[in-house]
């Protein structure tokens, strides 16, 4: 019987790698499949698992029948470099992120914006990323554990949960910024890894009810990323913030709920 997700290792793994992979599989509640020396995994997708988290000597990779994507900073690395050099970042500007802030990323995905936020809020801040899909959660949580954040960043905490349900468990005004990047249909070619994200991410639209839960939890802003040339933000009652006319991405924000403690 084929399982939705399993864990394995690269070929010829060291014992330490096997131990770490087994422990992660147990923590995530998925099977661990030992891999024999020289054994490929291509046939496993027909018989054993729909997707695999592969622990390798060079990092953690999510595989399925259509391709694979390893955890890495991607464009977030360049954004972090620019931020460290004193240049601007649209997410940081719209959210007005400051040192010591607490940020809740409700749609973590591959963790790009969370990595930028971790540098913007610094070591005294806090960034929590919520991911509903188990495969993406596994990739992000394993990858964040080994990512070199450096002394100027806080670490990113990764939570496996539905964003709406998780928001309902949080006290009012418990995060400075709540962030949503729903899986809108964006035109043009996205950066590498976006195809993997599309296959695994939750495609349900952001609802007004979830937005209101975000407003209850936020102290400063709820920030929503949307697609240009769509009415994604308008449906939520948001107006796009000023930004580059050359970007396919638009940003909206709204303050906390009136009357929140």
Coordinates of N, CA and C in Angstrom, one line a residue:
X1 N 0.8 -1.2 0.0 CA 0.0 0.0 0.0 C 0.9 1.3 0.0
X2 N 0.6 2.2 -0.9 CA 1.4 3.4 -1.0 C 1.0 4.4 0.0
X3 N 2.0 5.0 0.7 CA 1.7 6.0 1.7 C 1.9 7.4 1.1
X4 N 1.2 8.4 1.7 CA 1.4 9.8 1.1 C 2.8 10.3 1.3
X5 N 3.5 10.0 2.4 CA 4.8 10.6 2.6 C 5.6 9.6 3.4
X6 N 6.9 9.5 3.1 CA 7.8 8.7 3.8 C 9.2 9.4 3.8
X7 N 10.1 8.8 4.7 CA 11.4 9.4 4.8 C 12.5 8.3 4.4
X8 N 13.5 8.7 3.8 CA 14.6 7.9 3.5 C 15.9 8.7 3.5
X9 N 17.0 8.1 3.0 CA 18.3 8.8 3.0 C 18.9 8.7 1.6
X10 N 19.9 9.4 1.4 CA 20.7 9.2 0.1 C 21.4 7.9 0.2
X11 N 21.9 7.4 -1.0 CA 22.6 6.2 -1.0 C 23.9 6.2 -0.2
X12 N 24.3 5.1 0.4 CA 25.5 5.0 1.2 C 25.5 6.0 2.3
X13 N 24.5 6.1 3.1 CA 24.5 7.1 4.2 C 25.3 6.8 5.4
X14 N 25.9 7.8 6.1 CA 26.5 7.5 7.3 C 25.5 7.2 8.4
X15 N 25.9 6.5 9.5 CA 25.0 6.1 10.5 C 24.3 7.3 11.2
X16 N 25.0 8.4 11.3 CA 24.4 9.6 11.9 C 23.3 10.1 11.1
X17 N 23.4 10.0 9.8 CA 22.4 10.5 8.9 C 21.1 9.6 9.0
X18 N 21.3 8.3 9.1 CA 20.2 7.4 9.2 C 19.5 7.6 10.5
X19 N 20.3 7.8 11.6 CA 19.7 8.1 12.9 C 18.8 9.4 12.9
X20 N 19.3 10.4 12.2 CA 18.6 11.7 12.2 C 17.3 11.5 11.3
X21 N 17.4 10.8 10.2 CA 16.3 10.5 9.3 C 15.2 9.7 10.1
X22 N 15.6 8.7 10.8 CA 14.7 7.9 11.5 C 13.9 8.7 12.6
X23 N 14.7 9.5 13.3 CA 14.1 10.3 14.4 C 13.1 11.3 13.8
X24 N 13.4 11.9 12.6 CA 12.5 12.8 12.0 C 11.2 12.1 11.5
X25 N 11.4 11.0 10.9 CA 10.2 10.2 10.5 C 9.3 9.9 11.7
X26 N 9.9 9.5 12.8 CA 9.1 9.2 14.0 C 8.3 10.5 14.5
X27 N 9.1 11.6 14.5 CA 8.5 12.9 14.9 C 7.3 13.3 14.0
X28 N 7.4 13.1 12.7 CA 6.4 13.5 11.8 C 5.3 12.5 11.6
X29 N 5.5 11.3 12.2 CA 4.5 10.2 12.1 C 4.4 9.6 10.8
X30 N 5.5 9.4 10.1 CA 5.5 8.8 8.7 C 6.5 7.7 8.7
X31 N 6.4 6.7 7.8 CA 7.4 5.6 7.8 C 8.8 6.1 7.3
X32 N 9.8 5.3 7.8 CA 11.1 5.4 7.4 C 11.4 4.2 6.5
X33 N 11.9 4.4 5.3 CA 12.3 3.4 4.4 C 13.8 3.3 4.3
X34 N 14.5 2.2 4.8 CA 15.9 2.1 4.6 C 16.2 2.0 3.1
X35 N 17.4 2.4 2.8 CA 17.8 2.4 1.4 C 19.1 1.6 1.2
X36 N 19.0 0.6 0.4 CA 20.2 -0.3 0.2 C 21.2 0.5 -0.7
X37 N 22.5 0.1 -0.5 CA 23.5 0.7 -1.3 C 23.3 0.6 -2.8
X38 N 23.3 1.7 -3.5 CA 23.1 1.8 -4.9 C 21.6 1.7 -5.3
X39 N 20.7 1.6 -4.4 CA 19.3 1.5 -4.7 C 18.7 2.9 -5.1
X40 N 18.0 3.0 -6.3 CA 17.3 4.2 -6.7 C 16.0 4.3 -6.0
X41 N 15.3 5.5 -6.2 CA 14.0 5.7 -5.6 C 12.9 5.9 -6.6
X42 N 13.3 5.9 -7.9 CA 12.3 6.2 -8.9 C 11.1 5.3 -8.9
X43 N 11.3 4.0 -8.7 CA 10.2 3.0 -8.6 C 9.4 3.1 -7.4
X44 N 9.9 3.8 -6.4 CA 9.2 3.8 -5.1 C 7.9 4.7 -5.2
X45 N 7.8 5.6 -6.2 CA 6.7 6.5 -6.3 C 5.5 5.7 -6.9
X46 N 5.7 4.6 -7.5 CA 4.6 3.8 -8.0 C 4.1 2.8 -7.0
X47 N 5.0 2.4 -6.1 CA 4.6 1.3 -5.2 C 4.7 1.6 -3.7
X48 N 5.5 2.6 -3.3 CA 5.7 2.7 -1.9 C 5.2 4.1 -1.3
X49 N 5.5 5.2 -2.0 CA 5.2 6.5 -1.4 C 4.8 7.5 -2.5
X50 N 3.9 8.4 -2.2 CA 3.6 9.5 -3.2 C 4.7 10.5 -3.2
X51 N 5.3 10.7 -2.0 CA 6.4 11.7 -1.9 C 7.4 11.2 -0.8
X52 N 8.6 11.7 -0.9 CA 9.7 11.3 0.0 C 10.5 12.5 0.5
X53 N 10.8 12.5 1.7 CA 11.8 13.4 2.3 C 13.1 12.7 2.3
X54 N 14.1 13.1 1.6 CA 15.4 12.4 1.5 C 16.4 13.2 2.3
X55 N 17.0 12.6 3.3 CA 18.1 13.2 4.0 C 19.4 12.8 3.3
X56 N 20.1 13.8 2.9 CA 21.4 13.6 2.2 C 22.5 14.3 2.9
X57 N 23.7 14.0 2.5 CA 24.9 14.7 3.1 C 25.0 16.1 2.8
X58 N 24.2 16.6 1.8 CA 24.2 18.0 1.4 C 22.9 18.7 1.7
X59 N 22.1 18.0 2.5 CA 20.8 18.7 2.9 C 19.6 17.8 2.8
X60 N 18.4 18.4 2.9 CA 17.2 17.7 2.9 C 16.4 18.0 1.6
X61 N 15.8 17.0 0.9 CA 15.2 17.2 -0.3 C 13.8 16.6 -0.3
X62 N 12.8 17.3 -0.9 CA 11.5 16.7 -1.1 C 11.4 16.2 -2.5
X63 N 11.0 14.9 -2.7 CA 10.9 14.3 -4.0 C 9.5 13.8 -4.2
X64 N 9.0 13.9 -5.5 CA 7.8 13.2 -5.9 C 8.1 12.7 -7.3
X65 N 7.1 12.1 -8.0 CA 7.3 11.5 -9.3 C 7.6 12.6 -10.3
X66 N 7.3 13.9 -10.1 CA 7.5 14.9 -11.1 C 8.8 15.7 -10.9
X67 N 9.4 15.5 -9.8 CA 10.7 16.2 -9.6 C 11.1 16.3 -8.1
X68 N 12.0 17.2 -7.8 CA 12.4 17.4 -6.5 C 12.9 18.8 -6.2
X69 N 13.0 19.1 -4.9 CA 13.4 20.5 -4.5 C 14.1 20.3 -3.1
X70 N 15.3 20.8 -3.0 CA 16.0 20.8 -1.8 C 15.8 22.1 -1.0
X71 N 15.9 22.0 0.3 CA 15.7 23.2 1.1 C 16.9 24.1 1.0
X72 N 16.7 25.3 0.6 CA 17.7 26.3 0.5 C 17.1 27.7 0.5
X73 N 17.9 28.7 0.8 CA 17.4 30.0 1.0 C 16.8 30.6 -0.4
X74 N 17.4 30.2 -1.5 CA 16.9 30.7 -2.8 C 17.0 32.2 -2.8
X75 N 16.0 32.9 -3.3 CA 16.1 34.4 -3.4 C 16.1 35.0 -2.1
X76 N 15.7 34.3 -1.0 CA 15.8 34.9 0.3 C 17.2 35.2 0.7
X77 N 18.2 34.5 0.2 CA 19.6 34.7 0.5 C 20.0 36.1 -0.1
X78 N 19.6 36.4 -1.3 CA 19.9 37.7 -1.9 C 19.2 38.8 -1.1
X79 N 17.9 38.6 -0.8 CA 17.2 39.6 0.0 C 17.8 39.8 1.3
X80 N 18.2 38.8 2.0 CA 18.9 39.0 3.3 C 20.2 39.7 3.1
X81 N 21.0 39.5 2.1 CA 22.2 40.2 1.8 C 21.9 41.7 1.6
X82 N 20.9 42.0 0.9 CA 20.6 43.4 0.6 C 20.1 44.0 1.9
X83 N 19.3 43.3 2.7 CA 18.8 43.9 3.9 C 20.0 44.2 4.9
X84 N 20.9 43.2 4.9 CA 22.1 43.4 5.8 C 22.9 44.6 5.4
X85 N 22.9 44.9 4.1 CA 23.7 46.0 3.5 C 22.9 47.4 3.6
X86 N 21.7 47.3 4.2 CA 21.0 48.6 4.4 C 20.0 48.9 3.3
X87 N 19.8 48.0 2.3 CA 18.9 48.2 1.3 C 17.5 47.8 1.7
X88 N 16.5 48.2 1.0 CA 15.1 48.0 1.3 C 14.6 46.6 0.9
X89 N 13.5 46.1 1.5 CA 12.8 44.9 1.1 C 11.3 45.2 1.2
X90 N 10.6 44.8 0.2 CA 9.2 45.2 0.2 C 8.4 44.7 1.3
X91 N 8.6 43.4 1.7 CA 7.9 42.8 2.8 C 8.2 43.5 4.1
X92 N 9.5 43.8 4.3 CA 9.9 44.5 5.5 C 9.3 45.9 5.6
X93 N 9.2 46.5 4.4 CA 8.7 47.9 4.4 C 7.2 47.9 4.7
X94 N 6.4 47.0 4.0 CA 5.0 47.0 4.2 C 4.6 46.6 5.6
X95 N 5.3 45.6 6.1 CA 5.0 45.1 7.5 C 5.6 46.0 8.5
X96 N 6.5 47.0 8.2 CA 7.2 47.9 9.1 C 7.9 47.0 10.2
X97 N 8.6 46.0 9.7 CA 9.3 45.1 10.7 C 10.4 45.8 11.4
X98 N 10.5 45.6 12.7 CA 11.5 46.2 13.5 C 12.2 45.1 14.4
X99 N 13.4 45.5 14.9 CA 14.1 44.6 15.7 C 13.2 44.3 17.0
X100 N 13.2 43.0 17.3 CA 12.4 42.5 18.4 C 11.0 42.2 18.1
X101 N 10.5 42.4 16.9 CA 9.2 42.0 16.5 C 8.9 40.5 16.6
X102 N 7.6 40.2 16.8 CA 7.2 38.8 16.6 C 6.3 38.7 15.4
X103 N 6.7 37.8 14.5 CA 6.0 37.7 13.2 C 5.5 36.2 13.0
X104 N 4.2 36.2 12.6 CA 3.6 34.9 12.3 C 3.3 34.8 10.8
X105 N 4.0 33.9 10.2 CA 3.9 33.6 8.8 C 2.9 32.4 8.7
X106 N 1.7 32.7 8.2 CA 0.6 31.7 8.2 C 0.7 30.7 7.0
X107 N 1.5 31.0 6.0 CA 1.6 30.2 4.8 C 3.1 30.0 4.5
X108 N 3.8 29.2 5.3 CA 5.2 29.2 5.3 C 5.8 28.7 4.0
X109 N 5.2 27.6 3.4 CA 5.7 27.1 2.1 C 7.2 26.7 2.2
X110 N 8.0 27.3 1.3 CA 9.4 27.1 1.3 C 10.2 28.0 2.2
X111 N 9.5 28.9 3.0 CA 10.2 29.7 4.0 C 10.9 30.9 3.6
X112 N 10.7 31.4 2.3 CA 11.4 32.5 1.8 C 11.2 33.8 2.6
X113 N 10.0 34.2 2.8 CA 9.7 35.4 3.5 C 10.0 35.3 5.0
X114 N 9.8 34.1 5.6 CA 10.2 33.9 7.0 C 11.7 34.1 7.2
X115 N 12.5 33.6 6.3 CA 13.9 33.8 6.4 C 14.3 35.3 6.4
X116 N 13.6 36.0 5.5 CA 13.9 37.5 5.5 C 13.4 38.1 6.8
X117 N 12.3 37.7 7.3 CA 11.8 38.3 8.5 C 12.7 38.0 9.7
X118 N 13.3 36.8 9.7 CA 14.2 36.5 10.8 C 15.4 37.4 10.9
X119 N 15.9 37.9 9.8 CA 16.9 38.9 9.9 C 16.4 40.3 10.2
X120 N 15.2 40.6 9.7 CA 14.7 41.9 10.0 C 14.4 42.1 11.4
X121 N 13.9 41.1 12.1 CA 13.5 41.2 13.5 C 14.7 41.0 14.5
X122 N 15.8 40.4 13.9 CA 17.0 40.2 14.7 C 16.9 39.1 15.8
X123 N 18.0 38.9 16.5 CA 18.0 37.8 17.5 C 17.1 38.0 18.6
X124 N 16.6 39.2 18.9 CA 15.6 39.4 20.0 C 14.2 39.2 19.5
X125 N 14.0 39.0 18.2 CA 12.7 38.8 17.7 C 12.2 37.4 17.6
X126 N 11.1 37.2 17.0 CA 10.6 35.8 16.9 C 9.8 35.7 15.6
X127 N 10.1 34.6 14.9 CA 9.4 34.3 13.6 C 8.8 32.9 13.7
X128 N 7.5 32.7 13.6 CA 6.8 31.4 13.6 C 6.2 31.2 12.2
X129 N 6.5 30.1 11.6 CA 5.9 29.7 10.3 C 5.0 28.6 10.4
X130 N 3.7 28.7 9.9 CA 2.7 27.7 10.0 C 2.6 27.1 8.6
X131 N 2.6 25.8 8.5 CA 2.5 25.1 7.2 C 1.5 23.9 7.4
X132 N 0.5 23.9 6.5 CA -0.6 22.9 6.6 C -0.2 21.6 6.0
X133 N 0.5 21.6 4.9 CA 0.9 20.4 4.2 C 2.1 19.7 4.9
X134 N 1.9 18.4 5.1 CA 2.9 17.7 5.9 C 4.2 17.6 5.2
X135 N 4.2 17.4 3.9 CA 5.5 17.3 3.2 C 6.3 18.6 3.2
X136 N 5.6 19.7 3.0 CA 6.3 21.0 3.0 C 6.7 21.3 4.5
X137 N 5.9 21.0 5.4 CA 6.3 21.2 6.8 C 7.5 20.4 7.2
X138 N 7.6 19.2 6.7 CA 8.8 18.3 7.0 C 10.0 18.9 6.3
X139 N 9.9 19.3 5.1 CA 11.0 19.9 4.4 C 11.5 21.2 5.1
X140 N 10.6 22.1 5.5 CA 10.9 23.3 6.1 C 11.5 23.1 7.5
X141 N 10.9 22.3 8.3 CA 11.3 22.1 9.7 C 12.7 21.5 9.7
X142 N 13.0 20.5 8.8 CA 14.3 19.9 8.8 C 15.3 20.9 8.3
X143 N 14.9 21.6 7.2 CA 15.9 22.6 6.7 C 16.2 23.7 7.6
X144 N 15.2 24.2 8.3 CA 15.5 25.3 9.3 C 16.4 24.9 10.4
X145 N 16.4 23.6 10.7 CA 17.3 23.2 11.8 C 18.8 23.3 11.5
X146 N 19.1 23.2 10.2 CA 20.5 23.2 9.8 C 20.8 24.5 9.1
X147 N 19.9 25.4 8.9 CA 20.2 26.7 8.2 C 21.1 27.6 9.0
X148 N 22.1 28.2 8.4 CA 23.0 29.1 9.1 C 22.4 30.5 9.2
X149 N 21.6 30.7 10.3 CA 20.9 32.0 10.5 C 21.9 33.1 10.8
X150 N 22.9 32.8 11.5 CA 23.9 33.8 11.9 C 23.5 34.6 13.2
X151 N 24.4 35.3 13.8 CA 24.1 36.0 15.0 C 23.1 37.2 14.9
X152 N 22.9 37.6 13.7 CA 22.0 38.8 13.5 C 20.5 38.4 13.3
X153 N 20.2 37.1 13.3 CA 18.9 36.6 13.0 C 18.3 35.8 14.2
X154 N 17.0 35.8 14.3 CA 16.4 34.7 15.2 C 16.2 33.5 14.3
X155 N 15.9 32.4 15.0 CA 15.6 31.2 14.2 C 14.1 31.2 13.9
X156 N 13.7 30.4 12.9 CA 12.3 30.3 12.5 C 11.7 29.0 13.1
X157 N 10.7 29.2 13.9 CA 10.0 28.1 14.5 C 8.9 27.6 13.5
X158 N 8.8 26.3 13.2 CA 7.9 25.8 12.2 C 6.8 24.9 12.9
X159 N 5.6 25.2 12.6 CA 4.4 24.6 13.2 C 3.6 23.9 12.1
X160 N 3.2 22.7 12.3 CA 2.4 21.9 11.3 C 0.9 22.1 11.8
X161 N 0.2 22.9 11.0 CA -1.2 23.2 11.4 C -1.9 23.9 10.3
X162 N -3.2 23.9 10.3 CA -4.1 24.7 9.5 C -4.0 26.1 10.1
X163 N -3.8 27.1 9.2 CA -3.5 28.5 9.7 C -4.8 29.0 10.5
X164 N -6.0 28.8 10.0 CA -7.2 29.3 10.6 C -7.3 28.7 12.0
X165 N -7.1 27.4 12.1 CA -7.3 26.7 13.4 C -6.2 27.1 14.3
X166 N -5.0 27.3 13.8 CA -3.9 27.8 14.7 C -4.1 29.2 15.2
X167 N -4.6 30.1 14.4 CA -4.9 31.4 14.8 C -5.9 31.5 15.9
X168 N -6.9 30.6 15.8 CA -7.9 30.5 16.9 C -7.4 30.2 18.2
X169 N -6.2 29.5 18.3 CA -5.7 29.1 19.6 C -4.8 30.2 20.2
X170 N -4.5 31.3 19.5 CA -3.6 32.3 19.9 C -4.3 33.4 20.7
X171 N -3.7 34.0 21.7 CA -4.3 35.1 22.4 C -4.4 36.4 21.5
X172 N -5.3 37.3 21.7 CA -5.3 38.6 21.0 C -4.0 39.3 21.1
X173 N -3.6 40.0 20.0 CA -2.5 40.9 20.0 C -1.2 40.1 20.4
X174 N -1.0 38.9 20.0 CA 0.1 38.1 20.4 C 1.3 38.2 19.5
X175 N 1.1 38.7 18.3 CA 2.2 38.9 17.3 C 2.1 40.3 16.7
X176 N 3.2 40.9 16.5 CA 3.2 42.2 15.9 C 2.7 42.2 14.5
X177 N 3.1 41.2 13.7 CA 2.7 41.1 12.3 C 2.2 39.7 12.0
X178 N 1.1 39.6 11.3 CA 0.6 38.3 10.8 C 0.6 38.4 9.3
X179 N 1.2 37.4 8.6 CA 1.4 37.4 7.2 C 0.8 36.2 6.5
X180 N 0.2 36.5 5.3 CA -0.4 35.5 4.5 C 0.1 35.7 3.1
X181 N 0.5 34.5 2.5 CA 0.9 34.5 1.1 C 0.1 33.3 0.4
X182 N -1.2 33.5 0.2 CA -2.0 32.4 -0.4 C -1.5 32.0 -1.8
X183 N -1.9 30.8 -2.2 CA -1.5 30.2 -3.4 C -2.4 30.8 -4.6
X184 N -2.2 32.1 -4.8 CA -2.9 32.8 -5.9 C -2.3 32.3 -7.3
X185 N -3.0 32.4 -8.3 CA -2.5 32.1 -9.7 C -1.8 33.3 -10.2
X186 N -0.4 33.2 -10.2 CA 0.4 34.3 -10.6 C 0.9 34.1 -12.0
X187 N 0.9 35.1 -12.9 CA 1.4 35.0 -14.2 C 2.9 34.9 -14.3
X188 N 3.4 34.4 -15.4 CA 4.9 34.4 -15.6 C 5.6 33.3 -14.9
X189 N 6.8 33.2 -15.1 CA 7.7 32.1 -14.6 C 8.1 32.5 -13.2
X190 N 7.9 31.6 -12.2 CA 8.4 31.8 -10.9 C 9.8 31.3 -10.7
X191 N 10.3 31.6 -9.5 CA 11.7 31.1 -9.2 C 11.7 29.6 -9.0
X192 N 12.9 28.9 -9.1 CA 12.9 27.5 -9.0 C 12.3 27.1 -7.6
X193 N 11.6 25.9 -7.7 CA 11.0 25.4 -6.5 C 9.5 25.7 -6.4
X194 N 9.1 26.7 -7.2 CA 7.7 27.1 -7.1 C 6.7 26.0 -7.7
X195 N 7.2 25.2 -8.7 CA 6.4 24.1 -9.2 C 6.2 23.1 -8.1
X196 N 7.2 22.8 -7.3 CA 7.1 21.9 -6.1 C 6.1 22.5 -5.1
X197 N 6.2 23.7 -4.8 CA 5.3 24.4 -3.9 C 3.9 24.3 -4.4
X198 N 3.6 24.5 -5.7 CA 2.3 24.4 -6.2 C 1.7 23.0 -6.1
X199 N 2.5 22.0 -6.2 CA 2.0 20.6 -6.2 C 1.6 20.2 -4.8
X200 N 2.3 20.8 -3.8 CA 2.0 20.4 -2.4 C 1.2 21.4 -1.6
X201 N 1.2 22.6 -1.9 CA 0.6 23.6 -1.1 C -0.9 23.6 -1.1
X202 N -1.5 24.1 0.0 CA -2.9 24.3 0.1 C -3.4 25.4 -0.9
X203 N -4.3 25.0 -1.8 CA -4.8 26.0 -2.8 C -6.1 26.7 -2.4
X204 N -6.5 26.4 -1.2 CA -7.7 27.1 -0.7 C -7.5 28.6 -0.6
X205 N -8.4 29.5 -1.0 CA -8.1 30.9 -0.9 C -8.2 31.4 0.5
X206 N -7.5 32.5 0.7 CA -7.6 33.2 2.0 C -9.1 33.7 2.2
X207 N -9.7 33.3 3.3 CA -11.1 33.8 3.5 C -11.2 35.0 4.4
X208 N -12.2 35.8 4.3 CA -12.4 36.9 5.2 C -12.4 36.5 6.7
X209 N -12.9 35.3 7.0 CA -12.9 34.8 8.4 C -11.5 34.6 8.9
X210 N -10.6 34.0 8.1 CA -9.2 33.8 8.5 C -8.5 35.1 8.6
X211 N -8.8 36.0 7.7 CA -8.2 37.4 7.8 C -8.6 38.0 9.1
X212 N -9.8 37.9 9.5 CA -10.3 38.5 10.7 C -9.6 37.9 11.9
X213 N -9.3 36.6 11.9 CA -8.6 35.9 13.0 C -7.2 36.5 13.0
X214 N -6.6 36.8 11.8 CA -5.3 37.4 11.8 C -5.3 38.8 12.4
X215 N -6.3 39.5 12.1 CA -6.5 40.9 12.7 C -6.6 40.8 14.2
X216 N -7.3 39.8 14.7 CA -7.4 39.7 16.2 C -6.1 39.4 16.8
X217 N -5.2 38.6 16.2 CA -3.9 38.2 16.7 C -2.8 39.3 16.5
X218 N -3.0 40.1 15.5 CA -2.0 41.1 15.2 C -2.0 42.3 16.1
X219 N -0.8 42.9 16.4 CA -0.7 44.1 17.1 C -0.6 45.3 16.2
X220 N 0.1 45.1 15.0 CA 0.3 46.2 14.1 C -0.3 46.0 12.7
X221 N 0.1 45.0 12.0 CA -0.5 44.8 10.7 C -0.7 43.3 10.4
X222 N -1.8 43.1 9.6 CA -1.9 41.8 8.8 C -1.5 42.1 7.4
X223 N -0.5 41.5 6.9 CA 0.0 41.7 5.5 C -0.4 40.5 4.6
X224 N -0.9 40.8 3.4 CA -1.3 39.8 2.5 C -0.6 40.1 1.1
X225 N 0.1 39.0 0.6 CA 0.7 39.1 -0.7 C -0.3 38.6 -1.7
X226 N -0.4 39.3 -2.8 CA -1.4 38.9 -3.9 C -0.7 39.0 -5.3
X227 N -1.5 38.8 -6.3 CA -1.0 38.8 -7.6 C -1.6 40.0 -8.4
X228 N -0.7 40.7 -9.1 CA -1.2 41.9 -9.9 C -2.1 41.3 -11.0
X229 N -3.0 42.2 -11.5 CA -3.9 41.9 -12.5 C -5.0 40.9 -12.1
X230 N -5.2 40.8 -10.8 CA -6.3 40.0 -10.3 C -7.0 40.8 -9.2
X231 N -8.2 40.3 -8.8 CA -8.9 41.0 -7.7 C -8.8 40.3 -6.4
X232 N -7.7 39.6 -6.2 CA -7.4 38.8 -5.0 C -7.6 39.7 -3.7
X233 N -6.9 40.8 -3.8 CA -6.9 41.7 -2.6 C -8.2 42.3 -2.4
X234 N -8.8 42.8 -3.5 CA -10.1 43.5 -3.4 C -11.2 42.6 -2.8
X235 N -11.2 41.3 -3.1 CA -12.1 40.4 -2.5 C -12.1 40.4 -1.0
X236 N -10.9 40.7 -0.5 CA -10.7 40.7 1.0 C -10.8 42.1 1.5
X237 N -11.2 43.1 0.7 CA -11.4 44.4 1.2 C -10.1 45.2 1.3
X238 N -9.0 44.8 0.6 CA -7.7 45.4 0.8 C -7.3 46.2 -0.5
X239 N -6.6 47.3 -0.3 CA -6.1 48.0 -1.4 C -4.6 47.8 -1.5
X240 N -4.1 47.6 -2.7 CA -2.6 47.4 -2.9 C -1.8 48.6 -2.4
X241 N -0.7 48.2 -1.7 CA 0.2 49.3 -1.3 C 1.0 49.8 -2.4
X242 N 1.5 51.0 -2.4 CA 2.4 51.5 -3.5 C 3.6 50.6 -3.7
X243 N 4.0 50.3 -4.9 CA 5.1 49.4 -5.2 C 5.5 49.5 -6.6
X244 N 6.5 48.6 -7.0 CA 7.0 48.6 -8.3 C 5.9 48.2 -9.3
X245 N 5.9 48.9 -10.5 CA 5.0 48.5 -11.6 C 5.5 47.4 -12.4
X246 N 6.7 47.0 -12.1 CA 7.3 45.9 -12.9 C 7.2 44.6 -12.2
X247 N 6.6 44.5 -11.0 CA 6.5 43.3 -10.3 C 5.1 42.7 -10.5
X248 N 5.1 41.3 -10.6 CA 3.8 40.6 -10.7 C 3.1 40.5 -9.3
X249 N 3.8 40.9 -8.3 CA 3.3 40.8 -6.9 C 2.8 42.1 -6.4
X250 N 1.7 42.1 -5.7 CA 1.2 43.3 -5.0 C 1.0 42.9 -3.5
X251 N 1.0 43.9 -2.7 CA 0.9 43.7 -1.2 C -0.3 44.6 -0.7
X252 N -1.0 44.0 0.3 CA -2.0 44.7 1.0 C -1.8 44.5 2.5
X253 N -2.4 45.4 3.2 CA -2.3 45.3 4.7 C -3.5 45.9 5.4
X254 N -3.8 45.5 6.6 CA -4.9 46.0 7.4 C -4.4 45.9 8.8
X255 N -4.9 46.9 9.6 CA -4.5 46.9 11.0 C -5.3 45.9 11.9
X256 N -5.0 45.9 13.1 CA -5.7 44.9 14.0 C -7.2 45.3 14.2
X257 N -8.0 44.3 14.7 CA -9.4 44.5 14.8 C -9.7 45.6 15.9
X258 N -10.7 46.4 15.6 CA -11.0 47.4 16.6 C -11.6 46.7 17.8
X259 N -11.2 47.2 19.0 CA -11.8 46.6 20.2 C -11.0 45.4 20.7
X260 N -10.0 45.0 20.0 CA -9.2 43.9 20.5 C -8.4 44.3 21.7
X261 N -8.2 43.4 22.7 CA -7.5 43.8 23.9 C -6.1 44.3 23.6

